[in-house]
Amino acid sequence: MAYLKLDSSKLNRFVNSNEVPEMQALVNAANRELRDGTGAGNNYREWLHLPTNYDHQEFERIKKDAQQIQSDSDFLIVIGIGGSYLGAKMAVDFLHGDFDDLNSSNHQTRVIFAGNSLSSSYLHDLLELIDGHDFSINMVSKSGTTTEPSVAFRIFRKRLIKQYGAKEAVNRIYVTTDAKNGALRQEVNEKGYESFIIPNGIGGRYSVLTPVGLLPIAVSGGDIDQLMLGAHKAEDELDNPDLTQNNAYRYAALRNILYRKGYGVELLENYEPNMRMFAEWWKQLTGESEGKDHKGIFPASANLTTDLHSLGQYIQQGRRILMETVVKVNHPRHDVDIPHNDKNTDELQYLEGHTVDYVNTRAYEGVVKAHTDGGVPVMTVNIPDESAYTLGYLIYFFEVAIAISGYLNGVNPFNQPGVEEYKTNMFILLNKPGYTNK
Amino acid sequence: MAYLKLDSSKLNRFVNSNEVPEMQALVNAANRELRDGTGAGNNYREWLHLPTNYDHQEFERIKKDAQQIQSDSDFLIVIGIGGSYLGAKMAVDFLHGDFDDLNSSNHQTRVIFAGNSLSSSYLHDLLELIDGHDFSINMVSKSGTTTEPSVAFRIFRKRLIKQYGAKEAVNRIYVTTDAKNGALRQEVNEKGYESFIIPNGIGGRYSVLTPVGLLPIAVSGGDIDQLMLGAHKAEDELDNPDLTQNNAYRYAALRNILYRKGYGVELLENYEPNMRMFAEWWKQLTGESEGKDHKGIFPASANLTTDLHSLGQYIQQGRRILMETVVKVNHPRHDVDIPHNDKNTDELQYLEGHTVDYVNTRAYEGVVKAHTDGGVPVMTVNIPDESAYTLGYLIYFFEVAIAISGYLNGVNPFNQPGVEEYKTNMFILLNKPGYTNK
């Protein structure tokens, strides 16, 4: 039986029983594009076998460096944007408690992300936060010239040198970049920074299981061995294009079926607040892979039950353009009993003897019924727990699903031709050499 | 000149010059529905004059109680969901630095929100966080029987009694609820908790300037006097329905014009990470007010420049269903210089002598041009700064805009008939007395 269950049993009124089988031939074609490399973007498929084919020496070095950082730094400032930030942030949050950073009795190194915006206040506040503390930097960028991380790197490298001197600063800079090319690799060669490789055949949004994600996750205390093992399990289980066997492919087929019926916005949902960033990672994976040529499902998210009291009204009764995909944890990290009360003023007596998670799961079931009754198709990816193993599987699940989904919609799932346009405009406004207003 | 500017100058290719004037008669009608109380939901318009007509005695009591909590509590646990949470959380974030909670040299009382989900892990982690610390509770609920906050209240009240004894616990519970009715008011009367009133004529999503928002904001150190003064200014400036004069009404008209052309998803965007929750507050305000009768703009959000490296591809080249509204801060809380570097490996030399905010603003301009060139209409609400005064104005701006927008789309902007359905299902699944599966 598959490690992760995809529950599509509530789609009956939205998808007829013939529709999934009738997608099989298209899914087979998409699978050949992906596996045989006959599809567009075929230079960016190295993530497919990454869980079984990665640099084990570098992997061990990441674990050793993580221990070093844990022992000599209160903060690790991870500088990166897009795929050089979202996967790591998502995983760190997923694998940790909701208040781990805030809890002063937790002496773990805090992993803080920077260079993922151009907010001057944010940079100022972060400089203030680390004042008087030991810190290290993990600079993550393929090219080394992306504006947001490069600006942040200048600022925090300057602080590092001021605090430790130029020589010791070198020992506190960890660079994740291209193996041979780019500004950062050049700087690594000149200065002798410790460095890790972003493989050429893996785009940013598919890079969480490379050193891009692995170093920050390891520093936060996440078990990266288990993470890779879970992804390995998914690689093994999810290579059969048969839609009766492959849950990731079935998810891809179903969301394409729904999209073609007019459900153009997909909400990724959770019932655990520490999974908020998982949806942000998923938004890049789906939006950047599929949103092109004026096509594609628009990715949005909701955190439940929280947002039932904000977006819930729209979902229940607004325009019928939404579909929902829930990632539901079967066994949360902790459970809490609902306490007894002498009086029943709050009308909760009927819940005494139950746990909070019992109520959370009944809420989930009630929501699925209410939304499907209201005309919103809902699918659920059931995950057993919030372990690193499960997360590894879940990452690979969505990665392979979205690659297939992109090919099903007739686009190149691995390029992002639209992300340069604002940069060009910005460079013209900033008078960057080589850019002039034509 | 209006305190906040609405820049719609980039809409030329999307909205013809005749279209806004041709909406004036409809806007006048919507304005009469709102101001004269002839529209649906007319019992929920008390927020309209709240900035000039609130209980000043209670307001002073909030400030005094906030000082008391600041002096005797490391944490204030604010228990509420939906409108009883989003406004306060949004304002606390907006008015503070990005790392204020994490910065141990800041000895301010931390304001933490609970009862806004049914995550058992979250509750467990929060109990662990406050262990060994002084804390107080602000329970916020109109009825006192909403499941999420009521469950959390049982749990934290029990902890409070265990920590301080039943008598002292009473002094650490602050209740914000209905003036006369409901379970919480009953409990206040029995136990003698300090309490504040949620006015009858103000719905949850319009309640941030009532004690619902004011107490947590004041405890966090926010200046609630300035907040109300800013809202007062907006109340004065935004009561003229003339679309050449009223920026909030013009925003309402323009988003309705765009909606009718097929732009069915609106992204609220910022360029400052501490404004992330502002969009969440706005999503409830818009989605709950307008998403009904199978109509309404679907509200989503993006944090920039961060999400240009995730959602940016979709926005630039995906389906042309998106419109964007940016809230852009003219003068951020802090600015930071871009440091000099000996080498130009990172190609940033051309930015030396500039500040980070200068680059952020050029990025914003580049994005607006790229997106409008790509077929996405963009409007901007320019705000001078992130002061409490400005926030008060901004809150009222969107409140009145969305009321008008709802009437323009022919719905009752003040009800939320769809939020009960999942609750009913959940109560049946939980065997709540009085609920049975029919």
mmCIF file of C-alpha atoms in Angstrom, chain B residues 210-338:
data_model
loop_
_atom_site.group_PDB
_atom_site.id
_atom_site.type_symbol
_atom_site.label_atom_id
_atom_site.label_comp_id
_atom_site.label_asym_id
_atom_site.label_seq_id
_atom_site.Cartn_x
_atom_site.Cartn_y
_atom_site.Cartn_z
ATOM 1 C CA THR B 210 -13.311 48.203 19.183
ATOM 2 C CA PRO B 211 -11.840 46.650 22.368
ATOM 3 C CA VAL B 212 -11.407 43.455 20.296
ATOM 4 C CA GLY B 213 -8.373 45.021 18.671
ATOM 5 C CA LEU B 214 -7.585 47.853 21.043
ATOM 6 C CA LEU B 215 -6.574 45.873 24.140
ATOM 7 C CA PRO B 216 -4.037 43.576 22.411
ATOM 8 C CA ILE B 217 -2.681 46.504 20.379
ATOM 9 C CA ALA B 218 -2.243 48.615 23.521
ATOM 10 C CA VAL B 219 -0.560 45.758 25.397
ATOM 11 C CA SER B 220 1.901 45.366 22.502
ATOM 12 C CA GLY B 221 2.823 49.032 22.927
ATOM 13 C CA GLY B 222 0.814 50.354 19.988
ATOM 14 C CA ASP B 223 -0.502 53.912 20.277
ATOM 15 C CA ILE B 224 -4.262 53.457 20.224
ATOM 16 C CA ASP B 225 -4.910 57.196 20.564
ATOM 17 C CA GLN B 226 -3.128 57.808 17.276
ATOM 18 C CA LEU B 227 -4.874 54.788 15.763
ATOM 19 C CA MET B 228 -8.293 56.298 16.504
ATOM 20 C CA LEU B 229 -7.192 59.758 15.327
ATOM 21 C CA GLY B 230 -6.114 58.330 11.985
ATOM 22 C CA ALA B 231 -9.427 56.540 11.607
ATOM 23 C CA HIS B 232 -11.205 59.773 12.561
ATOM 24 C CA LYS B 233 -9.358 61.576 9.760
ATOM 25 C CA ALA B 234 -10.519 58.884 7.325
ATOM 26 C CA GLU B 235 -14.104 59.115 8.567
ATOM 27 C CA ASP B 236 -13.974 62.859 7.847
ATOM 28 C CA GLU B 237 -12.346 62.561 4.433
ATOM 29 C CA LEU B 238 -14.159 59.547 3.014
ATOM 30 C CA ASP B 239 -17.823 60.477 3.361
ATOM 31 C CA ASN B 240 -18.225 62.251 0.027
ATOM 32 C CA PRO B 241 -19.464 59.858 -2.671
ATOM 33 C CA ASP B 242 -17.906 61.957 -5.478
ATOM 34 C CA LEU B 243 -15.490 59.580 -7.221
ATOM 35 C CA THR B 244 -13.138 62.428 -8.079
ATOM 36 C CA GLN B 245 -12.786 63.161 -4.361
ATOM 37 C CA ASN B 246 -13.099 59.860 -2.486
ATOM 38 C CA ASN B 247 -10.176 57.461 -2.965
ATOM 39 C CA ALA B 248 -11.824 54.623 -1.051
ATOM 40 C CA TYR B 249 -14.969 54.831 -3.187
ATOM 41 C CA ARG B 250 -12.845 55.069 -6.335
ATOM 42 C CA TYR B 251 -11.017 51.906 -5.286
ATOM 43 C CA ALA B 252 -14.406 50.198 -4.819
ATOM 44 C CA ALA B 253 -15.599 51.350 -8.245
ATOM 45 C CA LEU B 254 -12.400 50.335 -10.048
ATOM 46 C CA ARG B 255 -12.234 46.846 -8.587
ATOM 47 C CA ASN B 256 -15.880 46.315 -9.574
ATOM 48 C CA ILE B 257 -15.193 47.549 -13.095
ATOM 49 C CA LEU B 258 -12.253 45.128 -13.371
ATOM 50 C CA TYR B 259 -14.254 42.276 -11.832
ATOM 51 C CA ARG B 260 -16.923 42.677 -14.491
ATOM 52 C CA LYS B 261 -14.218 42.321 -17.164
ATOM 53 C CA GLY B 262 -13.129 38.944 -15.833
ATOM 54 C CA TYR B 263 -10.447 39.876 -13.341
ATOM 55 C CA GLY B 264 -11.903 37.648 -10.648
ATOM 56 C CA VAL B 265 -8.948 37.317 -8.270
ATOM 57 C CA GLU B 266 -7.456 40.283 -6.420
ATOM 58 C CA LEU B 267 -3.998 40.095 -4.883
ATOM 59 C CA LEU B 268 -3.274 42.432 -2.000
ATOM 60 C CA GLU B 269 0.448 43.083 -1.964
ATOM 61 C CA ASN B 270 3.055 44.678 0.240
ATOM 62 C CA TYR B 271 6.787 45.340 0.095
ATOM 63 C CA GLU B 272 7.319 45.014 3.865
ATOM 64 C CA PRO B 273 7.256 41.600 5.599
ATOM 65 C CA ASN B 274 5.563 42.963 8.738
ATOM 66 C CA MET B 275 2.500 43.690 6.566
ATOM 67 C CA ARG B 276 1.868 40.050 5.731
ATOM 68 C CA MET B 277 -1.020 39.825 8.188
ATOM 69 C CA PHE B 278 -2.559 43.028 6.818
ATOM 70 C CA ALA B 279 -3.499 41.004 3.744
ATOM 71 C CA GLU B 280 -5.005 38.278 5.935
ATOM 72 C CA TRP B 281 -7.207 40.874 7.665
ATOM 73 C CA TRP B 282 -8.152 42.311 4.262
ATOM 74 C CA LYS B 283 -9.000 38.808 2.980
ATOM 75 C CA GLN B 284 -11.608 38.374 5.700
ATOM 76 C CA LEU B 285 -12.949 41.884 5.140
ATOM 77 C CA THR B 286 -13.345 41.392 1.394
ATOM 78 C CA GLY B 287 -14.017 37.669 1.116
ATOM 79 C CA GLU B 288 -16.622 37.526 3.857
ATOM 80 C CA SER B 289 -18.309 40.751 2.766
ATOM 81 C CA GLU B 290 -18.511 39.985 -0.938
ATOM 82 C CA GLY B 291 -18.142 36.237 -1.458
ATOM 83 C CA LYS B 292 -21.755 35.094 -1.480
ATOM 84 C CA ASP B 293 -24.606 34.207 -3.811
ATOM 85 C CA HIS B 294 -21.911 32.617 -6.024
ATOM 86 C CA LYS B 295 -20.433 36.044 -6.704
ATOM 87 C CA GLY B 296 -17.460 38.077 -5.602
ATOM 88 C CA ILE B 297 -13.769 38.769 -6.177
ATOM 89 C CA PHE B 298 -11.624 36.021 -4.680
ATOM 90 C CA PRO B 299 -9.075 37.611 -2.305
ATOM 91 C CA ALA B 300 -5.476 36.400 -2.341
ATOM 92 C CA SER B 301 -2.167 37.980 -1.420
ATOM 93 C CA ALA B 302 1.509 38.224 -2.238
ATOM 94 C CA ASN B 303 4.461 39.507 -0.258
ATOM 95 C CA LEU B 304 6.942 41.283 -2.496
ATOM 96 C CA THR B 305 9.591 41.225 -3.704
ATOM 97 C CA THR B 306 9.700 37.788 -2.017
ATOM 98 C CA ASP B 307 6.914 36.201 -4.038
ATOM 99 C CA LEU B 308 8.114 37.551 -7.385
ATOM 100 C CA HIS B 309 10.384 34.518 -7.134
ATOM 101 C CA SER B 310 7.431 32.175 -6.630
ATOM 102 C CA LEU B 311 4.066 33.627 -7.747
ATOM 103 C CA GLY B 312 5.785 36.124 -10.055
ATOM 104 C CA GLN B 313 5.871 33.775 -13.031
ATOM 105 C CA TYR B 314 2.111 33.129 -12.796
ATOM 106 C CA ILE B 315 1.284 36.792 -12.331
ATOM 107 C CA GLN B 316 3.385 37.765 -15.348
ATOM 108 C CA GLN B 317 2.264 35.057 -17.758
ATOM 109 C CA GLY B 318 -0.510 32.895 -16.317
ATOM 110 C CA ARG B 319 -4.260 33.267 -16.866
ATOM 111 C CA ARG B 320 -5.357 36.884 -17.133
ATOM 112 C CA ILE B 321 -7.744 36.666 -14.149
ATOM 113 C CA LEU B 322 -5.638 38.632 -11.659
ATOM 114 C CA MET B 323 -5.708 42.230 -10.505
ATOM 115 C CA GLU B 324 -3.273 43.614 -7.958
ATOM 116 C CA THR B 325 -3.633 46.188 -5.207
ATOM 117 C CA VAL B 326 -0.365 47.263 -3.614
ATOM 118 C CA VAL B 327 -0.116 48.968 -0.234
ATOM 119 C CA LYS B 328 3.217 50.755 -0.573
ATOM 120 C CA VAL B 329 4.965 52.440 2.343
ATOM 121 C CA ASN B 330 6.668 55.685 1.308
ATOM 122 C CA HIS B 331 8.912 55.947 4.369
ATOM 123 C CA PRO B 332 9.674 52.620 6.042
ATOM 124 C CA ARG B 333 10.544 52.384 9.731
ATOM 125 C CA HIS B 334 14.256 52.141 9.007
ATOM 126 C CA ASP B 335 16.558 52.371 6.051
ATOM 127 C CA VAL B 336 19.936 50.727 5.519
ATOM 128 C CA ASP B 337 22.836 51.758 3.281
ATOM 129 C CA ILE B 338 24.187 49.364 0.686
#
